[in-house]
């Protein structure tokens, strides 16, 4: 093993890789922009405009949302270069789609989406065959969603040959939907005595073909560079040339190496673990809606990981004292790079892809039953209470030791 | 001058730069996908879905469209590195927006748009200050559009730190709108005896602060590498490492060098000429709508340049025999790289940003008057007739010599 463990614990390991998981700069740049019709929703809600009948404008709203797979595409690229089939690109569209769809789900939109996709590629590295695989991947997910009762309309997209600034591949999606204003879930309604139900990001749901590592599509730059070893420096096109090259590909593994989760018994090759497609929670949420489960707030644990909730609600203290066992991929990342617990929870989902806040234990139990119906683990991971100060707080208990996060 | 003119005329100069202006591979990958509600429209039209009232679903449609500035961002980046202010990024949002809005205009949507923006950046090269400039650039355009009576709602967006595959900056937009089904402009209605009115991409409209070079946002990789000289090889982050490096930055100029249009007398520095913001034609189209001008088809001369029209209409031969004088930026690109006429017209707009097909001379004259009202040059550049074979054709006459394009 040519694995060099970093001697020092880095204060902000992500920043050293050219990524800000907190996006302070971006928040500063956007702080004065309009927040939309609701101040507390997970996504921005806009009024319907144009020549539509006034009654429709009064009762429906529009949402438009953009996100992508980030650097997860680089692993698909490396895997293909290493002789894996072009199918390594096949589930990237699912990643890009679910990053958007499950964000929209957080505001109460569980069905009827429009999708426009954007591919930025280096055309000498990403072939037309690869593009065909990716476009087929979108169609495959649309079909899978349809089979689960979720309607998605494909608006097409754009493939840009932009090798002058793209070394490999960018996969991004914009999703839009129109929903009834009275169905909007506004996190400002999260109570100070609610229950937080966490839905697992790992395991194998009834609508997945294989076990999921739980990685989803956030923290990938750190995951890749922590897990993979220096062998992969032969792909400088996947290495940000502006960062210390010694901090890239510092891990112990090659793509074919196998890790095993001691809790679940599941085994993954590293490539399977990193490329594991982002699970959507839409089928679960749709069934919750059908059963009339009262939901006060939904948090998609994306950038910010298990501290994402800190941005939502009014003077809420989120206490997460009963988290599930950490999936193996996160333990491996942490171990490989010697990352502090506190940092891990604010970067990765750590096994909880979605947090749903319900008003009482009965609703929590019903919700858990529905998740389990789809073979998705779920449990009450904590509760909400009034924050000590006038901003939100997150407390994560790990082995009885509280990690405190303030806004 | 360290300008090395390429000795041979390249067969496909764009392909050598890693860009396909015809996008054959992408068309192959998408050929089997659903075309939407109309087969002949410039953008894909989708039905309204979800719980909206049936009457609304019957009478309105949804459009969602994605595009971006492509490699134009690299010039803004180089200009800033060369000591220009961060404002070099300020009009990139306009480029990204108009690339979408004026595509939507081609199907009859002239007002009421939602915008989601996506920024992919290398965070060590594109600072938070730059991001602030870009986000302000979006707001500036929204305000300008509003002043012109065009409503745009800002849905927010995503800024991704993806330095592992982005060397500088990607600026992309998704635009959406809802319009009445009976207002849709379907190019399948282009007649075989129509008049083609071309709206100028250069000159200075009443809603622009300075003369426009006419470059818009297509063909930028070729423009940049044809015009700028080898001095700029000091920015390898703007050079696609997978292409022959000797074909990059082969031009005669530096950013501060001045070119003058002999027809208009207008002078541009090279940086002004390349960064010249993409003009929207929405104010003109909106006024055409108000005056009830009959429009059979609109073609935004984007990828494919003046041959873009070949993809639209049924068995139409577009004869463009009366084109305006070629703006200086295109002559300079052609001269610098010794590009054939035939190739220039299928890559660049050559001074015509938008083609509007009207049924008769009277409508054409009214349309030209409205364009002129906004200080935008316009003229009848040609006509349509029935194609000789059963596919569309484009004939471009340059100095009496016809250039023929077949689908």
Short mmCIF file of C-alpha atoms in Angstrom, two decimals, chain B:
data_model
loop_
_atom_site.label_atom_id
_atom_site.label_comp_id
_atom_site.label_asym_id
_atom_site.label_seq_id
_atom_site.Cartn_x
_atom_site.Cartn_y
_atom_site.Cartn_z
CA UNK B 1 3.41 40.30 -34.57
CA UNK B 2 3.95 36.72 -33.63
CA UNK B 3 1.07 35.67 -35.79
CA UNK B 4 1.51 32.37 -37.61
CA UNK B 5 -1.13 31.97 -40.22
CA UNK B 6 -2.06 28.33 -40.58
CA UNK B 7 -0.66 27.24 -43.92
CA UNK B 8 -3.36 24.83 -44.87
CA UNK B 9 -7.04 25.48 -44.90
CA UNK B 10 -8.40 23.15 -42.25
CA UNK B 11 -11.31 21.03 -43.34
CA UNK B 12 -13.11 21.47 -40.06
CA UNK B 13 -11.23 24.03 -37.96
CA UNK B 14 -13.67 23.70 -35.11
CA UNK B 15 -13.30 19.97 -34.79
CA UNK B 16 -9.54 20.45 -34.37
CA UNK B 17 -10.38 22.55 -31.30
CA UNK B 18 -12.47 19.79 -29.75
CA UNK B 19 -15.81 21.32 -30.68
CA UNK B 20 -18.44 20.06 -33.06
CA UNK B 21 -20.57 22.94 -34.31
CA UNK B 22 -22.93 20.46 -35.93
CA UNK B 23 -23.16 18.18 -32.87
CA UNK B 24 -23.62 15.04 -34.93
CA UNK B 25 -22.86 12.81 -31.94
CA UNK B 26 -25.39 14.49 -29.73
CA UNK B 27 -28.08 14.36 -32.39
CA UNK B 28 -27.41 10.67 -32.85
CA UNK B 29 -27.77 10.15 -29.08
CA UNK B 30 -31.06 12.04 -28.85
CA UNK B 31 -32.71 11.09 -32.14
CA UNK B 32 -35.15 8.63 -30.59
CA UNK B 33 -36.36 10.88 -27.78
CA UNK B 34 -39.84 12.36 -27.74
CA UNK B 35 -40.06 15.66 -29.63
CA UNK B 36 -42.82 17.12 -27.48
CA UNK B 37 -46.25 18.39 -28.48
CA UNK B 38 -45.16 20.00 -31.75
CA UNK B 39 -42.75 18.44 -34.20
CA UNK B 40 -41.54 21.63 -35.84
CA UNK B 41 -40.98 24.14 -33.04
CA UNK B 42 -37.58 25.68 -32.32
CA UNK B 43 -37.76 24.46 -28.69
CA UNK B 44 -39.52 21.43 -27.27
CA UNK B 45 -43.06 22.14 -26.06
CA UNK B 46 -44.51 20.14 -23.17
CA UNK B 47 -48.03 19.75 -21.82
CA UNK B 48 -48.96 21.19 -18.45
CA UNK B 49 -49.16 18.42 -15.90
CA UNK B 50 -50.25 17.82 -12.35
CA UNK B 51 -53.36 19.02 -10.60
CA UNK B 52 -54.00 22.13 -12.66
CA UNK B 53 -57.59 22.66 -13.91
CA UNK B 54 -58.26 20.76 -17.15
CA UNK B 55 -59.13 23.98 -19.00
CA UNK B 56 -55.68 25.36 -18.20
CA UNK B 57 -54.04 22.12 -19.31
CA UNK B 58 -55.99 22.28 -22.56
CA UNK B 59 -54.95 25.82 -23.41
CA UNK B 60 -51.44 26.33 -22.06
CA UNK B 61 -48.08 24.65 -22.51
CA UNK B 62 -44.79 24.53 -20.67
CA UNK B 63 -41.29 25.11 -22.06
CA UNK B 64 -38.01 24.52 -20.25
CA UNK B 65 -34.74 25.32 -21.97
CA UNK B 66 -31.04 25.16 -21.05
CA UNK B 67 -28.01 26.86 -22.57
CA UNK B 68 -24.94 28.79 -21.53
CA UNK B 69 -22.13 31.10 -22.56
CA UNK B 70 -19.73 28.28 -23.41
CA UNK B 71 -16.10 29.35 -23.63
CA UNK B 72 -16.89 33.05 -23.68
CA UNK B 73 -16.22 32.84 -19.95
CA UNK B 74 -12.56 32.12 -20.66
CA UNK B 75 -12.07 35.51 -22.27
CA UNK B 76 -13.59 37.25 -19.28
CA UNK B 77 -11.22 35.24 -17.12
CA UNK B 78 -8.15 36.10 -19.19
CA UNK B 79 -9.14 39.77 -19.32
CA UNK B 80 -9.39 39.91 -15.56
CA UNK B 81 -6.05 38.15 -15.14
CA UNK B 82 -4.59 40.73 -17.49
CA UNK B 83 -5.61 43.49 -15.13
CA UNK B 84 -9.05 44.40 -16.39
CA UNK B 85 -11.51 44.84 -13.54
CA UNK B 86 -13.66 42.02 -12.24
CA UNK B 87 -16.42 43.63 -14.33
CA UNK B 88 -15.26 41.56 -17.26
CA UNK B 89 -17.64 38.96 -15.82
CA UNK B 90 -20.58 41.34 -15.60
CA UNK B 91 -22.22 40.70 -18.95
CA UNK B 92 -21.72 36.93 -19.07
CA UNK B 93 -25.11 36.48 -17.36
CA UNK B 94 -26.72 38.48 -20.18
CA UNK B 95 -25.07 36.12 -22.66
CA UNK B 96 -26.38 33.05 -20.84
CA UNK B 97 -29.84 34.55 -20.43
CA UNK B 98 -30.28 35.70 -24.02
CA UNK B 99 -29.05 32.37 -25.36
CA UNK B 100 -32.14 30.94 -23.63
CA UNK B 101 -34.65 33.78 -23.87
CA UNK B 102 -34.20 34.33 -27.58
CA UNK B 103 -34.49 30.59 -28.20
CA UNK B 104 -37.79 30.66 -26.29
CA UNK B 105 -38.79 33.70 -28.35
CA UNK B 106 -38.55 31.50 -31.46
CA UNK B 107 -41.59 29.55 -30.27
CA UNK B 108 -43.59 32.68 -29.47
CA UNK B 109 -42.71 33.30 -25.81
CA UNK B 110 -41.84 36.98 -25.56
CA UNK B 111 -42.48 37.69 -21.89
CA UNK B 112 -42.80 36.11 -18.41
CA UNK B 113 -39.80 33.89 -17.85
CA UNK B 114 -38.39 31.99 -14.88
CA UNK B 115 -34.63 31.72 -14.65
CA UNK B 116 -32.42 29.31 -12.75
CA UNK B 117 -28.69 29.82 -13.08
CA UNK B 118 -25.81 27.40 -12.70
CA UNK B 119 -22.19 28.38 -12.12
CA UNK B 120 -19.40 25.80 -12.23
CA UNK B 121 -16.14 27.25 -11.01
CA UNK B 122 -12.60 26.57 -10.03
CA UNK B 123 -12.73 28.37 -6.70
CA UNK B 124 -9.02 29.16 -6.67
CA UNK B 125 -9.29 31.01 -9.97
CA UNK B 126 -12.81 32.47 -9.77
CA UNK B 127 -13.11 34.38 -6.53
CA UNK B 128 -16.14 35.10 -4.39
CA UNK B 129 -15.88 38.67 -5.65
CA UNK B 130 -16.20 37.38 -9.21
CA UNK B 131 -19.25 35.35 -8.20
CA UNK B 132 -20.77 38.47 -6.68
CA UNK B 133 -20.19 40.30 -9.97
CA UNK B 134 -21.84 37.49 -11.89
CA UNK B 135 -24.84 37.32 -9.61
CA UNK B 136 -25.18 41.09 -9.85
CA UNK B 137 -24.96 40.74 -13.63
CA UNK B 138 -28.07 38.56 -13.54
CA UNK B 139 -29.90 41.13 -11.45
CA UNK B 140 -28.80 43.94 -13.78
CA UNK B 141 -30.23 42.16 -16.80
CA UNK B 142 -33.49 41.35 -15.00
CA UNK B 143 -33.83 45.05 -14.22
CA UNK B 144 -33.00 46.09 -17.78
CA UNK B 145 -35.54 43.60 -19.12
CA UNK B 146 -38.14 44.89 -16.68
CA UNK B 147 -37.50 48.45 -17.88
CA UNK B 148 -38.25 47.17 -21.40
CA UNK B 149 -41.50 45.61 -20.23
CA UNK B 150 -40.26 42.02 -20.04
CA UNK B 151 -40.88 40.18 -16.78
CA UNK B 152 -38.30 37.73 -15.53
CA UNK B 153 -38.53 35.90 -12.21
CA UNK B 154 -35.30 34.84 -10.59
CA UNK B 155 -35.54 31.29 -9.24
CA UNK B 156 -32.02 31.41 -7.81
CA UNK B 157 -29.41 28.87 -8.74
CA UNK B 158 -26.42 26.81 -7.83
CA UNK B 159 -22.72 27.63 -7.64
CA UNK B 160 -20.63 24.46 -7.67
CA UNK B 161 -16.96 24.37 -6.69
CA UNK B 162 -15.84 21.71 -9.15
CA UNK B 163 -12.18 22.48 -9.75
CA UNK B 164 -11.53 18.78 -10.33
CA UNK B 165 -13.03 19.15 -13.78
CA UNK B 166 -13.47 22.89 -14.26
CA UNK B 167 -10.32 24.91 -14.89
CA UNK B 168 -12.03 28.30 -14.95
CA UNK B 169 -15.75 29.00 -15.17
CA UNK B 170 -18.99 27.67 -16.66
CA UNK B 171 -22.05 29.93 -16.79
CA UNK B 172 -25.33 28.26 -17.68
CA UNK B 173 -29.00 29.06 -17.43
CA UNK B 174 -32.27 27.22 -17.58
CA UNK B 175 -35.27 29.32 -18.55
CA UNK B 176 -38.88 28.31 -18.38
CA UNK B 177 -42.20 29.79 -19.29
CA UNK B 178 -45.86 28.91 -19.75
CA UNK B 179 -47.70 30.21 -22.80
CA UNK B 180 -51.02 29.84 -24.55
CA UNK B 181 -50.98 26.93 -26.94
CA UNK B 182 -52.52 29.07 -29.69
CA UNK B 183 -49.59 31.53 -29.54
CA UNK B 184 -46.99 28.88 -30.36
CA UNK B 185 -44.92 29.60 -33.45
CA UNK B 186 -44.33 26.32 -35.26
CA UNK B 187 -41.69 26.39 -38.00
CA UNK B 188 -43.62 23.66 -39.78
CA UNK B 189 -45.83 26.56 -40.90
CA UNK B 190 -43.03 28.31 -42.77
CA UNK B 191 -44.41 28.84 -46.29
CA UNK B 192 -42.57 28.14 -49.53
CA UNK B 193 -42.99 31.74 -50.63
CA UNK B 194 -42.01 33.63 -47.47
CA UNK B 195 -39.70 36.54 -46.84
CA UNK B 196 -36.73 36.16 -44.51
CA UNK B 197 -36.07 39.28 -42.45
CA UNK B 198 -32.67 39.31 -40.76
CA UNK B 199 -32.14 41.33 -37.58
CA UNK B 200 -28.61 42.62 -37.15
CA UNK B 201 -26.42 41.23 -34.40
CA UNK B 202 -24.08 44.24 -34.59
CA UNK B 203 -24.55 48.01 -34.34
CA UNK B 204 -25.98 49.70 -31.26
CA UNK B 205 -29.62 49.20 -30.33
CA UNK B 206 -31.49 51.79 -28.30
CA UNK B 207 -31.29 49.45 -25.30
CA UNK B 208 -27.54 48.90 -25.43
CA UNK B 209 -24.91 51.15 -23.89
CA UNK B 210 -22.32 50.62 -26.58
CA UNK B 211 -21.95 49.20 -30.08
CA UNK B 212 -22.20 45.44 -30.31
CA UNK B 213 -19.62 43.45 -32.28
CA UNK B 214 -22.31 40.92 -33.19
CA UNK B 215 -20.41 37.88 -31.95
CA UNK B 216 -23.17 36.74 -29.54
CA UNK B 217 -22.35 33.41 -27.79
CA UNK B 218 -21.62 30.86 -30.49
CA UNK B 219 -18.33 30.01 -32.12
CA UNK B 220 -16.36 31.48 -29.23
CA UNK B 221 -13.71 28.74 -29.03
CA UNK B 222 -12.87 29.35 -32.68
CA UNK B 223 -13.09 33.14 -32.29
CA UNK B 224 -10.78 33.22 -29.29
CA UNK B 225 -8.15 30.93 -30.76
CA UNK B 226 -8.27 32.63 -34.14
CA UNK B 227 -7.98 36.18 -32.86
CA UNK B 228 -5.70 36.03 -29.84
CA UNK B 229 -1.99 35.48 -30.20
CA UNK B 230 0.38 33.11 -28.50
CA UNK B 231 0.97 35.53 -25.62
CA UNK B 232 -2.13 33.99 -24.05
CA UNK B 233 -0.60 30.54 -23.91
CA UNK B 234 0.47 31.75 -20.48
CA UNK B 235 -3.05 30.70 -19.46
CA UNK B 236 -2.96 26.95 -20.10
CA UNK B 237 -6.08 26.64 -17.95
CA UNK B 238 -7.99 28.09 -20.92
CA UNK B 239 -6.43 25.65 -23.39
CA UNK B 240 -7.98 22.25 -23.99
CA UNK B 241 -5.05 19.95 -23.25
CA UNK B 242 -6.46 17.24 -25.51
CA UNK B 243 -6.09 19.21 -28.74
CA UNK B 244 -2.99 20.18 -30.73
CA UNK B 245 -1.64 23.09 -28.70
CA UNK B 246 -0.19 24.65 -31.85
CA UNK B 247 -3.75 25.30 -33.02
CA UNK B 248 -4.57 27.37 -29.95
CA UNK B 249 -4.01 31.12 -29.71
CA UNK B 250 -2.74 31.30 -33.28
CA UNK B 251 -4.12 34.78 -33.94
CA UNK B 252 -2.56 38.21 -34.50
CA UNK B 253 -3.99 40.15 -31.57
CA UNK B 254 -3.75 41.04 -27.95
CA UNK B 255 -6.82 42.06 -25.97
CA UNK B 256 -6.12 45.78 -26.20
CA UNK B 257 -5.54 45.85 -29.94
CA UNK B 258 -8.20 47.75 -31.85
CA UNK B 259 -10.12 46.63 -34.89
CA UNK B 260 -12.32 48.96 -36.92
CA UNK B 261 -15.35 48.05 -38.98
CA UNK B 262 -14.93 49.75 -42.36
CA UNK B 263 -18.69 49.67 -42.98
CA UNK B 264 -19.88 51.10 -39.70
CA UNK B 265 -16.78 52.99 -38.63
CA UNK B 266 -17.10 51.39 -35.20
CA UNK B 267 -13.95 50.54 -33.30
CA UNK B 268 -13.55 47.74 -30.78
CA UNK B 269 -10.69 46.48 -28.73
CA UNK B 270 -10.41 42.73 -29.19
CA UNK B 271 -11.60 42.19 -25.63
CA UNK B 272 -14.65 44.40 -26.23
CA UNK B 273 -15.36 42.63 -29.50
CA UNK B 274 -15.24 39.13 -28.03
CA UNK B 275 -17.01 39.99 -24.77
CA UNK B 276 -19.70 42.03 -26.53
CA UNK B 277 -22.91 40.95 -24.76
CA UNK B 278 -25.48 38.93 -26.68
CA UNK B 279 -28.33 41.20 -27.74
CA UNK B 280 -31.87 40.12 -27.03
CA UNK B 281 -34.51 40.68 -29.70
CA UNK B 282 -37.38 40.40 -27.24
CA UNK B 283 -38.34 44.10 -27.23
CA UNK B 284 -38.68 44.01 -31.02
CA UNK B 285 -40.66 40.77 -31.00
CA UNK B 286 -42.93 42.00 -28.27
CA UNK B 287 -43.75 45.10 -30.26
CA UNK B 288 -44.34 42.96 -33.37
CA UNK B 289 -46.86 41.01 -31.33
CA UNK B 290 -48.56 44.21 -30.20
CA UNK B 291 -48.81 45.39 -33.80
CA UNK B 292 -50.16 42.02 -34.89
CA UNK B 293 -47.41 41.27 -37.39
CA UNK B 294 -47.88 37.83 -38.88
CA UNK B 295 -44.85 35.68 -38.14
CA UNK B 296 -44.52 32.20 -39.70
CA UNK B 297 -41.22 31.20 -38.13
CA UNK B 298 -38.31 32.55 -36.10
CA UNK B 299 -34.79 31.15 -36.19
CA UNK B 300 -32.19 32.14 -33.61
CA UNK B 301 -28.87 31.86 -35.46
CA UNK B 302 -26.98 30.03 -32.72
CA UNK B 303 -24.99 26.80 -33.27
CA UNK B 304 -24.99 26.37 -37.03
CA UNK B 305 -24.96 30.11 -37.66
CA UNK B 306 -26.76 31.15 -40.81
CA UNK B 307 -27.46 27.51 -41.66
CA UNK B 308 -29.39 26.89 -38.44
CA UNK B 309 -32.65 27.25 -40.37
CA UNK B 310 -31.93 24.04 -42.27
CA UNK B 311 -33.28 22.09 -39.29
CA UNK B 312 -36.69 23.77 -39.38
CA UNK B 313 -39.64 23.72 -41.75
CA UNK B 314 -40.89 21.12 -44.20
CA UNK B 315 -39.09 20.82 -47.49
CA UNK B 316 -38.03 24.46 -47.42
CA UNK B 317 -35.20 25.98 -49.39
CA UNK B 318 -33.93 29.07 -47.61
CA UNK B 319 -32.26 31.40 -50.10
CA UNK B 320 -30.22 34.11 -48.39
CA UNK B 321 -29.10 36.30 -51.25
CA UNK B 322 -29.09 39.72 -49.64
CA UNK B 323 -27.08 39.43 -46.44
CA UNK B 324 -25.76 42.54 -44.71
CA UNK B 325 -22.06 43.37 -44.74
CA UNK B 326 -20.11 41.00 -42.54
CA UNK B 327 -19.21 42.63 -39.20
CA UNK B 328 -15.51 43.15 -38.67
CA UNK B 329 -15.11 40.51 -35.94
CA UNK B 330 -16.11 37.73 -38.33
CA UNK B 331 -13.88 39.00 -41.15
CA UNK B 332 -11.00 39.11 -38.71
CA UNK B 333 -11.63 35.54 -37.53
CA UNK B 334 -11.88 34.31 -41.10
CA UNK B 335 -8.74 36.13 -42.22
CA UNK B 336 -6.72 35.13 -39.17
CA UNK B 337 -7.35 31.43 -39.62
CA UNK B 338 -7.87 31.33 -43.35
CA UNK B 339 -11.34 29.82 -42.99
CA UNK B 340 -13.49 29.03 -46.01
CA UNK B 341 -16.65 31.06 -46.57
CA UNK B 342 -18.77 27.96 -46.46
CA UNK B 343 -17.49 27.09 -43.04
CA UNK B 344 -17.89 30.63 -41.65
CA UNK B 345 -21.61 30.75 -42.45
CA UNK B 346 -22.30 27.44 -40.79
CA UNK B 347 -20.46 28.46 -37.62
CA UNK B 348 -21.16 32.14 -37.01
CA UNK B 349 -24.19 34.38 -37.30
CA UNK B 350 -22.18 36.65 -39.65
CA UNK B 351 -24.17 39.71 -38.60
CA UNK B 352 -27.68 38.24 -38.51
CA UNK B 353 -28.70 37.23 -35.01
CA UNK B 354 -32.32 36.38 -35.72
CA UNK B 355 -34.21 35.40 -38.85
CA UNK B 356 -37.94 36.00 -38.98
CA UNK B 357 -39.99 34.49 -41.76
CA UNK B 358 -43.06 36.51 -42.74
CA UNK B 359 -45.63 35.77 -45.46
CA UNK B 360 -45.36 38.95 -47.52
CA UNK B 361 -43.40 42.11 -48.20
CA UNK B 362 -45.79 44.33 -46.27
CA UNK B 363 -45.26 42.40 -43.04
CA UNK B 364 -41.53 42.42 -43.70
CA UNK B 365 -41.50 46.20 -44.05
CA UNK B 366 -43.48 46.70 -40.84
CA UNK B 367 -41.14 44.38 -39.00
CA UNK B 368 -38.12 46.26 -40.33
CA UNK B 369 -39.66 49.54 -39.15
CA UNK B 370 -40.11 48.15 -35.65
CA UNK B 371 -36.53 46.86 -35.55
CA UNK B 372 -35.30 50.26 -36.73
CA UNK B 373 -37.38 51.93 -34.02
CA UNK B 374 -35.05 50.17 -31.58
CA UNK B 375 -32.04 51.17 -33.72
CA UNK B 376 -31.53 47.58 -34.82
CA UNK B 377 -30.72 47.21 -38.51
CA UNK B 378 -32.98 44.83 -40.37
CA UNK B 379 -33.58 43.89 -43.96
CA UNK B 380 -35.08 41.24 -46.19
CA UNK B 381 -32.09 38.92 -46.49
CA UNK B 382 -33.80 36.38 -48.68
CA UNK B 383 -36.82 34.25 -49.28
CA UNK B 384 -38.12 30.71 -48.95
CA UNK B 385 -39.12 28.39 -51.74
CA UNK B 386 -39.87 24.72 -52.11
CA UNK B 387 -36.79 22.57 -51.72
CA UNK B 388 -35.58 20.58 -54.73
CA UNK B 389 -35.45 17.37 -52.70
CA UNK B 390 -37.52 16.29 -49.73
CA UNK B 391 -35.22 17.78 -47.09
CA UNK B 392 -34.51 21.40 -46.26
CA UNK B 393 -31.72 23.32 -47.96
CA UNK B 394 -29.93 26.60 -47.38
CA UNK B 395 -28.38 28.68 -50.13
CA UNK B 396 -26.20 31.58 -49.11
CA UNK B 397 -25.04 33.93 -51.81
CA UNK B 398 -21.77 35.67 -51.22
CA UNK B 399 -20.63 38.06 -53.97
CA UNK B 400 -22.98 36.33 -56.36
CA UNK B 401 -21.52 32.88 -55.63
CA UNK B 402 -23.99 30.44 -54.06
CA UNK B 403 -22.91 28.31 -51.11
CA UNK B 404 -25.17 25.29 -50.86
CA UNK B 405 -25.98 23.43 -47.66
CA UNK B 406 -28.01 20.27 -47.43
CA UNK B 407 -29.37 18.63 -44.29
#
